[in-house]
PDB file of C-alpha atoms in Angstrom:
ATOM      1  CA  MET K   1     167.025 120.965 122.261  1.00 40.00           C
ATOM      2  CA  LEU K   2     167.851 120.858 118.565  1.00 43.00           C
ATOM      3  CA  ALA K   3     169.498 117.475 118.963  1.00 42.00           C
ATOM      4  CA  LEU K   4     166.232 116.126 120.308  1.00 41.00           C
ATOM      5  CA  GLY K   5     164.472 117.404 117.225  1.00 43.00           C
ATOM      6  CA  LEU K   6     166.911 115.781 114.816  1.00 43.00           C
ATOM      7  CA  SER K   7     165.546 112.307 115.460  1.00 45.00           C
ATOM      8  CA  ALA K   8     161.934 113.344 115.346  1.00 46.00           C
ATOM      9  CA  GLY K   9     161.423 113.132 111.597  1.00 45.00           C
ATOM     10  CA  SER K  10     160.914 109.374 111.603  1.00 45.00           C
ATOM     11  CA  ALA K  11     158.081 109.799 114.086  1.00 45.00           C
ATOM     12  CA  TYR K  12     156.108 111.708 111.473  1.00 44.00           C
ATOM     13  CA  ALA K  13     157.072 109.797 108.325  1.00 45.00           C
ATOM     14  CA  GLN K  14     153.996 107.541 108.617  1.00 47.00           C
ATOM     15  CA  GLN K  15     151.729 110.574 108.943  1.00 83.00           C
ATOM     16  CA  CYS K  16     153.141 112.577 106.060  1.00 91.00           C
ATOM     17  CA  GLY K  17     150.946 113.530 103.131  1.00 92.00           C
ATOM     18  CA  ASN K  18     151.215 114.831  99.607  1.00 89.00           C
ATOM     19  CA  THR K  19     148.057 116.912  99.781  1.00 91.00           C
ATOM     20  CA  GLY K  20     146.777 119.308 102.427  1.00 90.00           C
ATOM     21  CA  GLY K  21     144.024 116.973 103.549  1.00 91.00           C
ATOM     22  CA  GLY K  22     145.828 115.590 106.583  1.00 93.00           C
ATOM     23  CA  PHE K  23     147.796 118.683 107.518  1.00 95.00           C
ATOM     24  CA  GLU K  24     145.705 119.797 110.498  1.00 95.00           C
ATOM     25  CA  ALA K  25     145.745 116.344 112.103  1.00 94.00           C
ATOM     26  CA  TRP K  26     149.482 116.044 111.527  1.00 95.00           C
ATOM     27  CA  LYS K  27     149.994 119.510 112.984  1.00 95.00           C
ATOM     28  CA  ALA K  28     148.104 118.611 116.163  1.00 94.00           C
ATOM     29  CA  ALA K  29     150.249 115.515 116.665  1.00 94.00           C
ATOM     30  CA  PHE K  30     153.413 117.475 115.957  1.00 95.00           C
ATOM     31  CA  SER K  31     152.400 120.151 118.444  1.00 95.00           C
ATOM     32  CA  ASN K  32     152.076 117.580 121.207  1.00 94.00           C
ATOM     33  CA  GLN K  33     155.516 116.192 120.444  1.00 93.00           C
ATOM     34  CA  ALA K  34     157.013 119.683 120.171  1.00 95.00           C
ATOM     35  CA  ALA K  35     155.667 120.622 123.597  1.00 96.00           C
ATOM     36  CA  SER K  36     157.150 117.463 125.099  1.00 94.00           C
ATOM     37  CA  ARG K  37     160.517 118.367 123.554  1.00 93.00           C
ATOM     38  CA  GLY K  38     160.623 121.819 125.105  1.00 96.00           C
ATOM     39  CA  ILE K  39     159.094 124.135 122.518  1.00 97.00           C
ATOM     40  CA  GLY K  40     157.495 127.004 124.412  1.00 97.00           C
ATOM     41  CA  GLN K  41     154.165 128.744 124.071  1.00 97.00           C
ATOM     42  CA  ARG K  42     155.311 131.262 121.482  1.00 97.00           C
ATOM     43  CA  GLY K  43     156.578 128.511 119.221  1.00 97.00           C
ATOM     44  CA  LEU K  44     153.472 126.373 119.716  1.00 98.00           C
ATOM     45  CA  SER K  45     151.221 129.325 118.943  1.00 98.00           C
ATOM     46  CA  ALA K  46     153.165 129.988 115.744  1.00 98.00           C
ATOM     47  CA  LEU K  47     152.725 126.350 114.745  1.00 98.00           C
ATOM     48  CA  ALA K  48     148.992 126.466 115.493  1.00 97.00           C
ATOM     49  CA  ASN K  49     148.604 129.397 113.108  1.00 97.00           C
ATOM     50  CA  THR K  50     150.377 127.770 110.184  1.00 97.00           C
ATOM     51  CA  ARG K  51     148.547 126.930 106.988  1.00 97.00           C
ATOM     52  CA  TYR K  52     149.319 124.356 104.342  1.00 97.00           C
ATOM     53  CA  SER K  53     151.095 126.188 101.516  1.00 96.00           C
ATOM     54  CA  ASN K  54     150.326 125.074  97.991  1.00 94.00           C
ATOM     55  CA  ALA K  55     152.764 127.725  96.742  1.00 94.00           C
ATOM     56  CA  THR K  56     155.558 126.082  98.700  1.00 95.00           C
ATOM     57  CA  ILE K  57     154.758 122.655  97.246  1.00 94.00           C
ATOM     58  CA  LYS K  58     154.644 124.096  93.730  1.00 92.00           C
ATOM     59  CA  ALA K  59     158.036 125.728  94.214  1.00 91.00           C
ATOM     60  CA  ASP K  60     159.495 122.556  95.699  1.00 89.00           C
ATOM     61  CA  ARG K  61     158.464 120.531  92.679  1.00 84.00           C
ATOM     62  CA  GLY K  62     159.558 123.094  90.102  1.00 75.00           C
ATOM     63  CA  GLN K  63     163.220 123.939  90.729  1.00 66.00           C
ATOM     64  CA  LYS K  64     164.247 123.930  87.091  1.00 63.00           C
ATOM     65  CA  SER K  65     166.923 126.628  86.939  1.00 60.00           C
ATOM     66  CA  PHE K  66     169.541 124.305  88.445  1.00 69.00           C
ATOM     67  CA  ARG K  67     169.216 122.096  85.334  1.00 79.00           C
ATOM     68  CA  LEU K  68     170.550 124.841  83.073  1.00 88.00           C
ATOM     69  CA  SER K  69     174.087 125.112  81.756  1.00 93.00           C
ATOM     70  CA  LEU K  70     176.412 127.438  83.663  1.00 94.00           C
ATOM     71  CA  ASP K  71     176.112 130.180  81.042  1.00 94.00           C
ATOM     72  CA  GLN K  72     172.328 129.865  80.936  1.00 94.00           C
ATOM     73  CA  PHE K  73     172.111 129.884  84.721  1.00 93.00           C
ATOM     74  CA  MET K  74     174.254 132.985  85.082  1.00 94.00           C
ATOM     75  CA  GLU K  75     172.283 134.819  82.418  1.00 94.00           C
ATOM     76  CA  ARG K  76     168.952 133.918  83.983  1.00 92.00           C
ATOM     77  CA  ARG K  77     170.137 134.925  87.456  1.00 93.00           C
ATOM     78  CA  GLY K  78     171.501 138.255  86.202  1.00 95.00           C
ATOM     79  CA  ALA K  79     175.160 137.637  87.003  1.00 97.00           C
ATOM     80  CA  SER K  80     176.419 140.770  85.267  1.00 97.00           C
ATOM     81  CA  THR K  81     174.031 142.920  87.291  1.00 98.00           C
ATOM     82  CA  ILE K  82     175.053 141.181  90.521  1.00 98.00           C
ATOM     83  CA  VAL K  83     178.729 141.837  89.780  1.00 98.00           C
ATOM     84  CA  ARG K  84     178.149 145.475  88.893  1.00 98.00           C
ATOM     85  CA  LYS K  85     176.008 146.143  91.959  1.00 98.00           C
ATOM     86  CA  GLY K  86     178.317 144.055  94.114  1.00 98.00           C
ATOM     87  CA  LYS K  87     181.283 146.265  93.270  1.00 98.00           C
ATOM     88  CA  GLN K  88     179.286 149.336  94.271  1.00 97.00           C
ATOM     89  CA  LEU K  89     178.179 147.796  97.556  1.00 98.00           C
ATOM     90  CA  LYS K  90     181.727 146.675  98.280  1.00 98.00           C
ATOM     91  CA  GLN K  91     182.785 150.317  98.310  1.00 97.00           C
ATOM     92  CA  GLN K  92     179.706 151.524 100.192  1.00 97.00           C
ATOM     93  CA  ASN K  93     180.079 148.872 102.906  1.00 98.00           C
ATOM     94  CA  ALA K  94     183.863 148.759 103.060  1.00 97.00           C
ATOM     95  CA  GLN K  95     184.114 149.069 106.837  1.00 98.00           C
ATOM     96  CA  LEU K  96     181.592 146.298 107.486  1.00 98.00           C
ATOM     97  CA  LEU K  97     183.046 143.957 104.879  1.00 98.00           C
ATOM     98  CA  ASN K  98     186.622 144.554 106.015  1.00 98.00           C
ATOM     99  CA  SER K  99     185.669 143.749 109.606  1.00 98.00           C
ATOM    100  CA  ILE K 100     183.986 140.545 108.424  1.00 98.00           C
ATOM    101  CA  GLU K 101     187.068 139.503 106.446  1.00 98.00           C
ATOM    102  CA  GLN K 102     189.286 140.153 109.461  1.00 98.00           C
ATOM    103  CA  ARG K 103     187.041 138.091 111.720  1.00 98.00           C
ATOM    104  CA  TYR K 104     186.214 135.139 109.442  1.00 98.00           C
ATOM    105  CA  GLY K 105     188.797 135.278 106.658  1.00 98.00           C
ATOM    106  CA  VAL K 106     186.143 135.474 103.937  1.00 98.00           C
ATOM    107  CA  PRO K 107     186.719 138.190 101.288  1.00 98.00           C
ATOM    108  CA  PRO K 108     183.873 140.512 100.280  1.00 98.00           C
ATOM    109  CA  GLY K 109     183.330 139.124  96.771  1.00 98.00           C
ATOM    110  CA  VAL K 110     181.969 135.756  97.857  1.00 98.00           C
ATOM    111  CA  ILE K 111     179.635 137.267 100.442  1.00 98.00           C
ATOM    112  CA  LEU K 112     178.361 139.866  97.974  1.00 98.00           C
ATOM    113  CA  ALA K 113     177.856 137.242  95.263  1.00 98.00           C
ATOM    114  CA  ILE K 114     175.748 135.135  97.638  1.00 98.00           C
ATOM    115  CA  TRP K 115     173.808 138.182  98.843  1.00 98.00           C
ATOM    116  CA  GLY K 116     173.084 139.240  95.268  1.00 98.00           C
ATOM    117  CA  MET K 117     172.192 135.769  94.079  1.00 97.00           C
ATOM    118  CA  GLU K 118     169.874 134.995  96.971  1.00 97.00           C
ATOM    119  CA  THR K 119     167.828 138.193  97.337  1.00 97.00           C
ATOM    120  CA  ALA K 120     169.183 140.830  94.940  1.00 97.00           C
ATOM    121  CA  PHE K 121     171.031 142.357  97.910  1.00 98.00           C
ATOM    122  CA  GLY K 122     167.991 142.291 100.173  1.00 96.00           C
ATOM    123  CA  GLY K 123     165.607 143.542  97.503  1.00 96.00           C
ATOM    124  CA  TYR K 124     163.352 140.484  97.553  1.00 96.00           C
ATOM    125  CA  LEU K 125     163.198 138.147 100.540  1.00 96.00           C
ATOM    126  CA  GLY K 126     160.248 136.026  99.381  1.00 95.00           C
ATOM    127  CA  ASN K 127     156.480 136.114  99.760  1.00 96.00           C
ATOM    128  CA  GLN K 128     155.615 133.134 101.964  1.00 96.00           C
ATOM    129  CA  ASN K 129     155.096 132.815 105.713  1.00 97.00           C
ATOM    130  CA  ILE K 130     158.292 131.156 106.902  1.00 98.00           C
ATOM    131  CA  VAL K 131     156.822 128.932 109.608  1.00 98.00           C
ATOM    132  CA  SER K 132     153.971 127.785 107.352  1.00 98.00           C
ATOM    133  CA  SER K 133     156.407 126.937 104.558  1.00 98.00           C
ATOM    134  CA  VAL K 134     158.625 124.861 106.809  1.00 98.00           C
ATOM    135  CA  ALA K 135     155.634 123.141 108.439  1.00 97.00           C
ATOM    136  CA  THR K 136     154.236 122.282 105.006  1.00 97.00           C
ATOM    137  CA  LEU K 137     157.490 120.657 103.948  1.00 97.00           C
ATOM    138  CA  ALA K 138     157.859 118.817 107.264  1.00 97.00           C
ATOM    139  CA  TYR K 139     154.422 117.328 106.631  1.00 97.00           C
ATOM    140  CA  ASP K 140     155.089 116.648 102.928  1.00 95.00           C
ATOM    141  CA  CYS K 141     156.432 113.161 102.263  1.00 93.00           C
ATOM    142  CA  ARG K 142     159.285 114.080  99.918  1.00 91.00           C
ATOM    143  CA  ARG K 143     161.780 115.399 102.488  1.00 92.00           C
ATOM    144  CA  SER K 144     159.914 115.111 105.759  1.00 94.00           C
ATOM    145  CA  ASP K 145     162.887 114.239 107.968  1.00 94.00           C
ATOM    146  CA  PHE K 146     165.003 117.149 106.743  1.00 95.00           C
ATOM    147  CA  PHE K 147     162.240 119.725 107.114  1.00 96.00           C
ATOM    148  CA  THR K 148     161.154 118.373 110.479  1.00 96.00           C
ATOM    149  CA  ARG K 149     164.560 119.526 111.691  1.00 96.00           C
ATOM    150  CA  GLN K 150     163.968 122.899 110.056  1.00 97.00           C
ATOM    151  CA  LEU K 151     160.571 123.209 111.707  1.00 97.00           C
ATOM    152  CA  TYR K 152     161.954 122.511 115.175  1.00 97.00           C
ATOM    153  CA  ALA K 153     164.636 125.117 114.539  1.00 98.00           C
ATOM    154  CA  ALA K 154     162.092 127.679 113.323  1.00 98.00           C
ATOM    155  CA  LEU K 155     159.969 127.169 116.436  1.00 98.00           C
ATOM    156  CA  GLN K 156     163.043 127.622 118.622  1.00 97.00           C
ATOM    157  CA  LEU K 157     163.823 130.884 116.830  1.00 97.00           C
ATOM    158  CA  VAL K 158     160.287 132.083 117.496  1.00 97.00           C
ATOM    159  CA  ASP K 159     160.640 131.126 121.153  1.00 96.00           C
ATOM    160  CA  ARG K 160     163.904 133.061 121.437  1.00 95.00           C
ATOM    161  CA  GLY K 161     162.509 136.171 119.770  1.00 94.00           C
ATOM    162  CA  HIS K 162     164.783 135.920 116.734  1.00 95.00           C
ATOM    163  CA  LEU K 163     161.932 135.200 114.304  1.00 96.00           C
ATOM    164  CA  SER K 164     158.446 136.663 114.170  1.00 97.00           C
ATOM    165  CA  PRO K 165     155.631 134.144 113.602  1.00 97.00           C
ATOM    166  CA  ASP K 166     154.475 136.454 110.813  1.00 97.00           C
ATOM    167  CA  ALA K 167     157.890 136.716 109.128  1.00 97.00           C
ATOM    168  CA  ILE K 168     157.920 136.394 105.364  1.00 97.00           C
ATOM    169  CA  GLY K 169     160.602 134.485 103.482  1.00 97.00           C
ATOM    170  CA  ALA K 170     161.169 132.187 100.547  1.00 95.00           C
ATOM    171  CA  ALA K 171     159.110 129.169  99.590  1.00 93.00           C
ATOM    172  CA  HIS K 172     161.228 126.653 101.493  1.00 95.00           C
ATOM    173  CA  GLY K 173     161.272 128.729 104.659  1.00 96.00           C
ATOM    174  CA  GLU K 174     164.582 130.458 103.944  1.00 97.00           C
ATOM    175  CA  ILE K 175     165.150 133.453 106.186  1.00 98.00           C
ATOM    176  CA  GLY K 176     166.600 136.848 105.512  1.00 97.00           C
ATOM    177  CA  GLN K 177     168.917 138.634 103.145  1.00 98.00           C
ATOM    178  CA  THR K 178     171.048 135.606 102.328  1.00 98.00           C
ATOM    179  CA  GLN K 179     168.300 133.001 102.787  1.00 98.00           C
ATOM    180  CA  PHE K 180     169.306 130.850 105.747  1.00 98.00           C
ATOM    181  CA  LEU K 181     167.311 127.761 106.563  1.00 97.00           C
ATOM    182  CA  PRO K 182     166.191 127.863 110.221  1.00 98.00           C
ATOM    183  CA  GLU K 183     168.607 125.161 111.362  1.00 97.00           C
ATOM    184  CA  ASN K 184     171.515 127.151 109.961  1.00 98.00           C
ATOM    185  CA  VAL K 185     170.387 130.253 111.843  1.00 98.00           C
ATOM    186  CA  ILE K 186     170.650 128.201 115.034  1.00 97.00           C
ATOM    187  CA  LYS K 187     174.111 126.921 114.090  1.00 97.00           C
ATOM    188  CA  PHE K 188     175.705 129.922 112.385  1.00 98.00           C
ATOM    189  CA  GLY K 189     173.594 133.009 113.074  1.00 97.00           C
ATOM    190  CA  VAL K 190     175.588 135.994 114.402  1.00 98.00           C
ATOM    191  CA  ASP K 191     174.475 139.196 116.090  1.00 97.00           C
ATOM    192  CA  GLY K 192     176.611 141.323 113.815  1.00 97.00           C
ATOM    193  CA  ASP K 193     175.273 144.704 114.913  1.00 97.00           C
ATOM    194  CA  GLY K 194     175.509 143.915 118.627  1.00 96.00           C
ATOM    195  CA  ASN K 195     171.900 144.684 119.549  1.00 95.00           C
ATOM    196  CA  GLY K 196     171.300 141.383 121.323  1.00 94.00           C
ATOM    197  CA  ARG K 197     169.209 139.790 118.556  1.00 93.00           C
ATOM    198  CA  ILE K 198     169.969 137.762 115.459  1.00 96.00           C
ATOM    199  CA  ASP K 199     167.865 139.374 112.742  1.00 96.00           C
ATOM    200  CA  LEU K 200     168.792 138.174 109.273  1.00 97.00           C
ATOM    201  CA  ILE K 201     165.801 139.967 107.747  1.00 97.00           C
ATOM    202  CA  ARG K 202     166.339 143.587 108.809  1.00 96.00           C
ATOM    203  CA  SER K 203     169.982 143.701 109.854  1.00 97.00           C
ATOM    204  CA  ARG K 204     172.596 143.798 107.106  1.00 98.00           C
ATOM    205  CA  PRO K 205     175.465 143.198 109.568  1.00 98.00           C
ATOM    206  CA  ASP K 206     173.695 140.178 111.058  1.00 98.00           C
ATOM    207  CA  ALA K 207     173.027 138.692 107.621  1.00 98.00           C
ATOM    208  CA  LEU K 208     176.535 139.186 106.260  1.00 98.00           C
ATOM    209  CA  HIS K 209     178.352 138.145 109.447  1.00 98.00           C
ATOM    210  CA  SER K 210     176.218 135.012 109.546  1.00 98.00           C
ATOM    211  CA  THR K 211     176.994 134.214 105.909  1.00 98.00           C
ATOM    212  CA  ALA K 212     180.723 134.456 106.540  1.00 98.00           C
ATOM    213  CA  ASN K 213     180.351 132.375 109.701  1.00 98.00           C
ATOM    214  CA  PHE K 214     178.526 129.679 107.723  1.00 98.00           C
ATOM    215  CA  LEU K 215     181.362 129.532 105.188  1.00 98.00           C
ATOM    216  CA  ARG K 216     183.969 129.359 107.958  1.00 98.00           C
ATOM    217  CA  GLY K 217     181.946 126.600 109.590  1.00 98.00           C
ATOM    218  CA  HIS K 218     182.115 124.670 106.324  1.00 98.00           C
ATOM    219  CA  GLY K 219     185.872 124.750 106.112  1.00 97.00           C
ATOM    220  CA  TRP K 220     186.767 128.191 104.772  1.00 98.00           C
ATOM    221  CA  ARG K 221     190.418 129.025 105.445  1.00 97.00           C
ATOM    222  CA  PRO K 222     191.765 132.608 105.309  1.00 97.00           C
ATOM    223  CA  GLY K 223     193.858 133.373 102.269  1.00 95.00           C
ATOM    224  CA  GLY K 224     192.866 130.281 100.332  1.00 95.00           C
ATOM    225  CA  GLY K 225     191.440 130.240  96.836  1.00 96.00           C
ATOM    226  CA  TYR K 226     187.783 129.538  96.209  1.00 97.00           C
ATOM    227  CA  GLN K 227     187.602 128.575  92.556  1.00 97.00           C
ATOM    228  CA  PRO K 228     186.744 124.974  91.576  1.00 96.00           C
ATOM    229  CA  GLY K 229     189.586 122.714  92.632  1.00 96.00           C
ATOM    230  CA  GLU K 230     190.805 125.132  95.322  1.00 97.00           C
ATOM    231  CA  GLY K 231     190.380 124.514  99.033  1.00 96.00           C
ATOM    232  CA  ASN K 232     187.680 127.037  99.874  1.00 97.00           C
ATOM    233  CA  PHE K 233     185.410 125.926  97.048  1.00 98.00           C
ATOM    234  CA  ARG K 234     184.237 123.198  99.435  1.00 97.00           C
ATOM    235  CA  ALA K 235     182.708 125.849 101.674  1.00 98.00           C
ATOM    236  CA  ILE K 236     180.723 127.232  98.728  1.00 98.00           C
ATOM    237  CA  GLN K 237     179.562 123.689  98.011  1.00 97.00           C
ATOM    238  CA  GLY K 238     178.263 123.598 101.570  1.00 96.00           C
ATOM    239  CA  TRP K 239     176.096 126.628 100.856  1.00 96.00           C
ATOM    240  CA  ASN K 240     174.226 125.105  97.906  1.00 93.00           C
ATOM    241  CA  ALA K 241     174.339 121.628  96.414  1.00 91.00           C
ATOM    242  CA  ALA K 242     173.802 122.707  92.783  1.00 93.00           C
ATOM    243  CA  GLY K 243     176.990 122.704  90.724  1.00 94.00           C
ATOM    244  CA  VAL K 244     175.956 125.626  88.538  1.00 95.00           C
ATOM    245  CA  TYR K 245     175.187 127.719  91.620  1.00 96.00           C
ATOM    246  CA  GLN K 246     178.553 126.916  93.186  1.00 97.00           C
ATOM    247  CA  GLN K 247     180.471 127.810  90.037  1.00 97.00           C
ATOM    248  CA  ALA K 248     178.470 131.006  89.547  1.00 97.00           C
ATOM    249  CA  ILE K 249     179.261 132.209  93.080  1.00 98.00           C
ATOM    250  CA  ALA K 250     182.976 131.514  92.566  1.00 98.00           C
ATOM    251  CA  ILE K 251     183.020 133.389  89.250  1.00 98.00           C
ATOM    252  CA  MET K 252     181.040 136.386  90.475  1.00 98.00           C
ATOM    253  CA  GLY K 253     183.009 136.579  93.716  1.00 98.00           C
ATOM    254  CA  ARG K 254     186.279 136.717  91.786  1.00 97.00           C
ATOM    255  CA  GLN K 255     184.929 139.408  89.483  1.00 98.00           C
ATOM    256  CA  ILE K 256     183.600 141.529  92.354  1.00 98.00           C
ATOM    257  CA  ASP K 257     186.938 141.309  94.130  1.00 94.00           C
ATOM    258  CA  GLY K 258     188.731 142.168  90.894  1.00 90.00           C
ATOM    259  CA  ASN K 259     190.795 138.987  90.806  1.00 65.00           C
TER     260      ASN K 259
END
């Protein structure tokens, strides 16, 4: 199903728009295509209820923190606080984190650094409707093909009961405590607490297992180093394309783990 959606972006490139004026017409056309590609009634209903998000477009155009120096970036993101809190949570969640390391080979520091960087350890998951954000960016001309894939994935998650149509996340449709894009939930999401659902919003085990699974899926090897120039740094690069982000995660992870 997802593979069918991957080629769909080009079908909508001619109908994309940089204002909300054509969103409803685009949405109607997309809904017809989504139905023909197997999206069920729950997903289609979620799509029908989406609204064009000016807040998402503003955030998409204003990602300035990645232009900072490494020191500036770490200060702005509160790296010292993340490390301090990360050490506390490492002790408080030792059993969970040890089981994750045994299963995926990823040490706690990296996972905690990502968790802290993305949502302050689940403290702030965003303030935008996830499906509306992804639909807005699928319609927007700047990265329509990429976010068309994300929209198909989000609708699949709604169909499967893994995502509520009303779920709130970040401005680009990122989901949960470590901010997965919908397509990555499909690929790497794990039911870490064993309740039969993948819930990256409410379930800490699901979110952290999924994060480790993502890193393993991007080449993480047990026992390897993860600083720049070491083998596992490539997996961190797979998480986020910004160099300052990648370096910050490696530094904070090492400090949390006490290495």
